[in-house]
Amino acid sequence: MTAAYTYRLARDDDQARLFRLYRSVMKSHIELILGWDEQWQEHDFSEHFEPNWITVVLSRNEPVGYAQVEPRSNVLYLRMFLLDPEHQNKGVGTGVLKRIISAASEEHLGVMLQVFKINKPARRFYEHRGFRVVGETSTSLVMELDASRASRS
């Protein structure tokens, strides 16, 4: 039986639960790249937690992922997009990303994100959906999509 997924905007009371989800999905990558500092990570998560920019993915009313999209001058910046591994490869991520691309297209904006260089599955996920590498940092690739072109394909 396929799990049904629903979506909603984050609420203030989601912060601790979403941080735990963030830790469970991202800690292994961050440990390899920078080392994991729990206190710093909690502080940084809290500093950037903006419920109006976060769409929570729910399965059976429990958060299993989220996308945080920040409006910037000429792009929607996908600050964080993650799904619990148990819920990956089921079309959920593609559905969420399509909604983000559609919103960007309506506003005549591009979509930009960064993905860790070591996270090859995530890079492939974005490349298969039309994103291209436009730059890099010491740890990440900067990827961008022209949403107006993507929405026509």
PDB file of C-alpha atoms in Angstrom:
ATOM      1  CA  MET A   1       0.000   0.000   0.000  1.00  0.00           C
ATOM      2  CA  THR A   2       1.343   3.424  -0.992  1.00  0.00           C
ATOM      3  CA  ALA A   3       1.565   6.045   1.713  1.00  0.00           C
ATOM      4  CA  ALA A   4      -0.509   9.166   1.154  1.00  0.00           C
ATOM      5  CA  TYR A   5       1.352  12.417   1.545  1.00  0.00           C
ATOM      6  CA  THR A   6      -0.013  15.795   2.501  1.00  0.00           C
ATOM      7  CA  TYR A   7       1.619  19.190   2.730  1.00  0.00           C
ATOM      8  CA  ARG A   8       1.249  22.220   4.951  1.00  0.00           C
ATOM      9  CA  LEU A   9       3.141  25.319   5.966  1.00  0.00           C
ATOM     10  CA  ALA A  10       5.365  24.875   9.002  1.00  0.00           C
ATOM     11  CA  ARG A  11       4.291  26.227  12.364  1.00  0.00           C
ATOM     12  CA  ASP A  12       6.438  27.530  15.202  1.00  0.00           C
ATOM     13  CA  ASP A  13       5.856  24.301  17.128  1.00  0.00           C
ATOM     14  CA  ASP A  14       7.427  22.283  14.268  1.00  0.00           C
ATOM     15  CA  GLN A  15      10.919  23.623  14.895  1.00  0.00           C
ATOM     16  CA  ALA A  16      12.193  20.920  17.263  1.00  0.00           C
ATOM     17  CA  ARG A  17      10.649  18.101  15.223  1.00  0.00           C
ATOM     18  CA  LEU A  18      12.055  19.437  11.947  1.00  0.00           C
ATOM     19  CA  PHE A  19      15.484  19.867  13.512  1.00  0.00           C
ATOM     20  CA  ARG A  20      15.432  16.195  14.552  1.00  0.00           C
ATOM     21  CA  LEU A  21      14.501  15.269  10.969  1.00  0.00           C
ATOM     22  CA  TYR A  22      17.262  17.534   9.631  1.00  0.00           C
ATOM     23  CA  ARG A  23      19.774  15.878  11.985  1.00  0.00           C
ATOM     24  CA  SER A  24      18.723  12.365  11.018  1.00  0.00           C
ATOM     25  CA  VAL A  25      19.040  13.061   7.284  1.00  0.00           C
ATOM     26  CA  MET A  26      21.956  15.510   7.106  1.00  0.00           C
ATOM     27  CA  LYS A  27      24.272  14.649  10.000  1.00  0.00           C
ATOM     28  CA  SER A  28      26.265  11.990   8.155  1.00  0.00           C
ATOM     29  CA  HIS A  29      27.015  14.370   5.258  1.00  0.00           C
ATOM     30  CA  ILE A  30      27.900  17.282   7.514  1.00  0.00           C
ATOM     31  CA  GLU A  31      30.102  15.110   9.738  1.00  0.00           C
ATOM     32  CA  LEU A  32      32.187  14.112   6.704  1.00  0.00           C
ATOM     33  CA  ILE A  33      32.537  17.658   5.408  1.00  0.00           C
ATOM     34  CA  LEU A  34      32.704  19.949   8.420  1.00  0.00           C
ATOM     35  CA  GLY A  35      32.238  17.854  11.517  1.00  0.00           C
ATOM     36  CA  TRP A  36      28.958  17.946  13.415  1.00  0.00           C
ATOM     37  CA  ASP A  37      28.658  20.464  16.230  1.00  0.00           C
ATOM     38  CA  GLU A  38      25.231  19.892  17.778  1.00  0.00           C
ATOM     39  CA  GLN A  39      25.057  23.269  19.514  1.00  0.00           C
ATOM     40  CA  TRP A  40      26.093  25.200  16.405  1.00  0.00           C
ATOM     41  CA  GLN A  41      23.699  23.211  14.204  1.00  0.00           C
ATOM     42  CA  GLU A  42      20.759  23.842  16.548  1.00  0.00           C
ATOM     43  CA  HIS A  43      21.569  27.554  16.691  1.00  0.00           C
ATOM     44  CA  ASP A  44      21.955  27.839  12.909  1.00  0.00           C
ATOM     45  CA  PHE A  45      18.722  25.905  12.326  1.00  0.00           C
ATOM     46  CA  SER A  46      16.903  28.186  14.747  1.00  0.00           C
ATOM     47  CA  GLU A  47      18.346  31.336  13.133  1.00  0.00           C
ATOM     48  CA  HIS A  48      17.064  30.289   9.712  1.00  0.00           C
ATOM     49  CA  PHE A  49      13.751  28.762  10.808  1.00  0.00           C
ATOM     50  CA  GLU A  50      11.051  30.775   9.035  1.00  0.00           C
ATOM     51  CA  PRO A  51       7.753  28.842   9.090  1.00  0.00           C
ATOM     52  CA  ASN A  52       6.222  30.881   6.241  1.00  0.00           C
ATOM     53  CA  TRP A  53       8.985  29.670   3.916  1.00  0.00           C
ATOM     54  CA  ILE A  54       8.793  25.992   4.896  1.00  0.00           C
ATOM     55  CA  THR A  55       6.488  23.376   3.412  1.00  0.00           C
ATOM     56  CA  VAL A  56       6.271  20.265   5.573  1.00  0.00           C
ATOM     57  CA  VAL A  57       5.730  16.876   3.934  1.00  0.00           C
ATOM     58  CA  LEU A  58       3.530  14.634   6.081  1.00  0.00           C
ATOM     59  CA  SER A  59       2.822  10.921   6.024  1.00  0.00           C
ATOM     60  CA  ARG A  60       0.131   9.792   8.428  1.00  0.00           C
ATOM     61  CA  ASN A  61       0.255  13.291   9.951  1.00  0.00           C
ATOM     62  CA  GLU A  62       3.943  12.941  10.830  1.00  0.00           C
ATOM     63  CA  PRO A  63       6.639  15.110   9.210  1.00  0.00           C
ATOM     64  CA  VAL A  64       8.815  13.044   6.877  1.00  0.00           C
ATOM     65  CA  GLY A  65      10.409  15.921   4.995  1.00  0.00           C
ATOM     66  CA  TYR A  66      10.388  19.599   4.277  1.00  0.00           C
ATOM     67  CA  ALA A  67      11.402  22.227   1.759  1.00  0.00           C
ATOM     68  CA  GLN A  68      12.502  25.699   2.831  1.00  0.00           C
ATOM     69  CA  VAL A  69      12.275  28.201  -0.018  1.00  0.00           C
ATOM     70  CA  GLU A  70      13.478  31.762   0.477  1.00  0.00           C
ATOM     71  CA  PRO A  71      12.413  34.501  -1.906  1.00  0.00           C
ATOM     72  CA  ARG A  72      15.362  36.471  -3.218  1.00  0.00           C
ATOM     73  CA  SER A  73      15.544  39.266  -5.768  1.00  0.00           C
ATOM     74  CA  ASN A  74      15.568  37.144  -8.935  1.00  0.00           C
ATOM     75  CA  VAL A  75      15.268  33.551  -7.710  1.00  0.00           C
ATOM     76  CA  LEU A  76      13.560  31.303  -5.254  1.00  0.00           C
ATOM     77  CA  TYR A  77      16.417  29.921  -3.172  1.00  0.00           C
ATOM     78  CA  LEU A  78      15.891  26.353  -1.997  1.00  0.00           C
ATOM     79  CA  ARG A  79      17.699  26.609   1.334  1.00  0.00           C
ATOM     80  CA  MET A  80      16.911  23.055   2.422  1.00  0.00           C
ATOM     81  CA  PHE A  81      15.015  20.165   0.895  1.00  0.00           C
ATOM     82  CA  LEU A  82      15.070  16.790   2.533  1.00  0.00           C
ATOM     83  CA  LEU A  83      13.046  13.628   2.921  1.00  0.00           C
ATOM     84  CA  ASP A  84      13.502  10.808   5.355  1.00  0.00           C
ATOM     85  CA  PRO A  85      15.277   8.070   3.318  1.00  0.00           C
ATOM     86  CA  GLU A  86      12.327   5.741   3.939  1.00  0.00           C
ATOM     87  CA  HIS A  87      10.173   8.112   1.860  1.00  0.00           C
ATOM     88  CA  GLN A  88      12.627   8.763  -0.975  1.00  0.00           C
ATOM     89  CA  ASN A  89      12.269   7.324  -4.493  1.00  0.00           C
ATOM     90  CA  LYS A  90       8.478   7.403  -4.275  1.00  0.00           C
ATOM     91  CA  GLY A  91       7.847  10.528  -6.325  1.00  0.00           C
ATOM     92  CA  VAL A  92       7.331  12.741  -3.280  1.00  0.00           C
ATOM     93  CA  GLY A  93      10.455  14.825  -3.815  1.00  0.00           C
ATOM     94  CA  THR A  94       9.686  15.267  -7.494  1.00  0.00           C
ATOM     95  CA  GLY A  95       6.178  16.441  -6.626  1.00  0.00           C
ATOM     96  CA  VAL A  96       7.437  18.991  -4.116  1.00  0.00           C
ATOM     97  CA  LEU A  97      10.100  20.247  -6.504  1.00  0.00           C
ATOM     98  CA  LYS A  98       7.524  20.621  -9.301  1.00  0.00           C
ATOM     99  CA  ARG A  99       5.436  22.824  -7.001  1.00  0.00           C
ATOM    100  CA  ILE A 100       8.470  25.008  -6.274  1.00  0.00           C
ATOM    101  CA  ILE A 101       9.342  25.273  -9.969  1.00  0.00           C
ATOM    102  CA  SER A 102       5.749  26.140 -10.825  1.00  0.00           C
ATOM    103  CA  ALA A 103       5.683  28.890  -8.189  1.00  0.00           C
ATOM    104  CA  ALA A 104       8.959  30.285  -9.526  1.00  0.00           C
ATOM    105  CA  SER A 105       7.662  30.183 -13.098  1.00  0.00           C
ATOM    106  CA  GLU A 106       4.525  32.109 -12.146  1.00  0.00           C
ATOM    107  CA  GLU A 107       6.751  34.840 -10.701  1.00  0.00           C
ATOM    108  CA  HIS A 108       9.201  34.691 -13.655  1.00  0.00           C
ATOM    109  CA  LEU A 109      11.993  33.625 -11.299  1.00  0.00           C
ATOM    110  CA  GLY A 110      14.675  30.980 -11.414  1.00  0.00           C
ATOM    111  CA  VAL A 111      15.317  28.389  -8.713  1.00  0.00           C
ATOM    112  CA  MET A 112      18.738  28.171  -7.070  1.00  0.00           C
ATOM    113  CA  LEU A 113      20.176  25.789  -4.507  1.00  0.00           C
ATOM    114  CA  GLN A 114      23.377  24.313  -3.172  1.00  0.00           C
ATOM    115  CA  VAL A 115      24.054  20.618  -2.860  1.00  0.00           C
ATOM    116  CA  PHE A 116      27.002  19.026  -1.071  1.00  0.00           C
ATOM    117  CA  LYS A 117      29.592  17.773  -3.553  1.00  0.00           C
ATOM    118  CA  ILE A 118      29.643  14.399  -1.795  1.00  0.00           C
ATOM    119  CA  ASN A 119      25.847  13.995  -2.135  1.00  0.00           C
ATOM    120  CA  LYS A 120      25.854  12.509  -5.616  1.00  0.00           C
ATOM    121  CA  PRO A 121      22.284  11.124  -5.448  1.00  0.00           C
ATOM    122  CA  ALA A 122      20.951  14.610  -4.684  1.00  0.00           C
ATOM    123  CA  ARG A 123      22.989  16.115  -7.508  1.00  0.00           C
ATOM    124  CA  ARG A 124      21.583  13.531  -9.943  1.00  0.00           C
ATOM    125  CA  PHE A 125      18.059  14.224  -8.647  1.00  0.00           C
ATOM    126  CA  TYR A 126      18.395  17.920  -9.479  1.00  0.00           C
ATOM    127  CA  GLU A 127      20.199  17.390 -12.783  1.00  0.00           C
ATOM    128  CA  HIS A 128      17.463  15.024 -13.988  1.00  0.00           C
ATOM    129  CA  ARG A 129      14.988  17.832 -13.319  1.00  0.00           C
ATOM    130  CA  GLY A 130      16.850  20.422 -15.358  1.00  0.00           C
ATOM    131  CA  PHE A 131      19.175  22.055 -12.839  1.00  0.00           C
ATOM    132  CA  ARG A 132      22.692  22.840 -13.943  1.00  0.00           C
ATOM    133  CA  VAL A 133      25.837  23.603 -11.988  1.00  0.00           C
ATOM    134  CA  VAL A 134      26.611  27.341 -12.171  1.00  0.00           C
ATOM    135  CA  GLY A 135      29.269  27.604  -9.473  1.00  0.00           C
ATOM    136  CA  GLU A 136      30.753  25.996  -6.410  1.00  0.00           C
ATOM    137  CA  THR A 137      32.005  26.581  -2.909  1.00  0.00           C
ATOM    138  CA  SER A 138      34.607  24.509  -1.108  1.00  0.00           C
ATOM    139  CA  THR A 139      31.898  22.019  -0.043  1.00  0.00           C
ATOM    140  CA  SER A 140      28.940  22.514  -2.374  1.00  0.00           C
ATOM    141  CA  LEU A 141      27.828  22.890  -5.950  1.00  0.00           C
ATOM    142  CA  VAL A 142      25.620  25.865  -6.761  1.00  0.00           C
ATOM    143  CA  MET A 143      22.820  24.756  -9.067  1.00  0.00           C
ATOM    144  CA  GLU A 144      20.225  26.771 -10.911  1.00  0.00           C
ATOM    145  CA  LEU A 145      17.133  26.215 -13.007  1.00  0.00           C
ATOM    146  CA  ASP A 146      15.421  28.664 -15.328  1.00  0.00           C
ATOM    147  CA  ALA A 147      11.888  27.874 -14.139  1.00  0.00           C
ATOM    148  CA  SER A 148      10.223  29.722 -17.012  1.00  0.00           C
ATOM    149  CA  ARG A 149      11.871  27.351 -19.500  1.00  0.00           C
ATOM    150  CA  ALA A 150      11.399  24.271 -17.297  1.00  0.00           C
ATOM    151  CA  SER A 151       7.662  24.820 -16.945  1.00  0.00           C
ATOM    152  CA  ARG A 152       7.221  24.673 -20.741  1.00  0.00           C
ATOM    153  CA  SER A 153       8.929  21.293 -21.084  1.00  0.00           C
TER     154      SER A 153
END
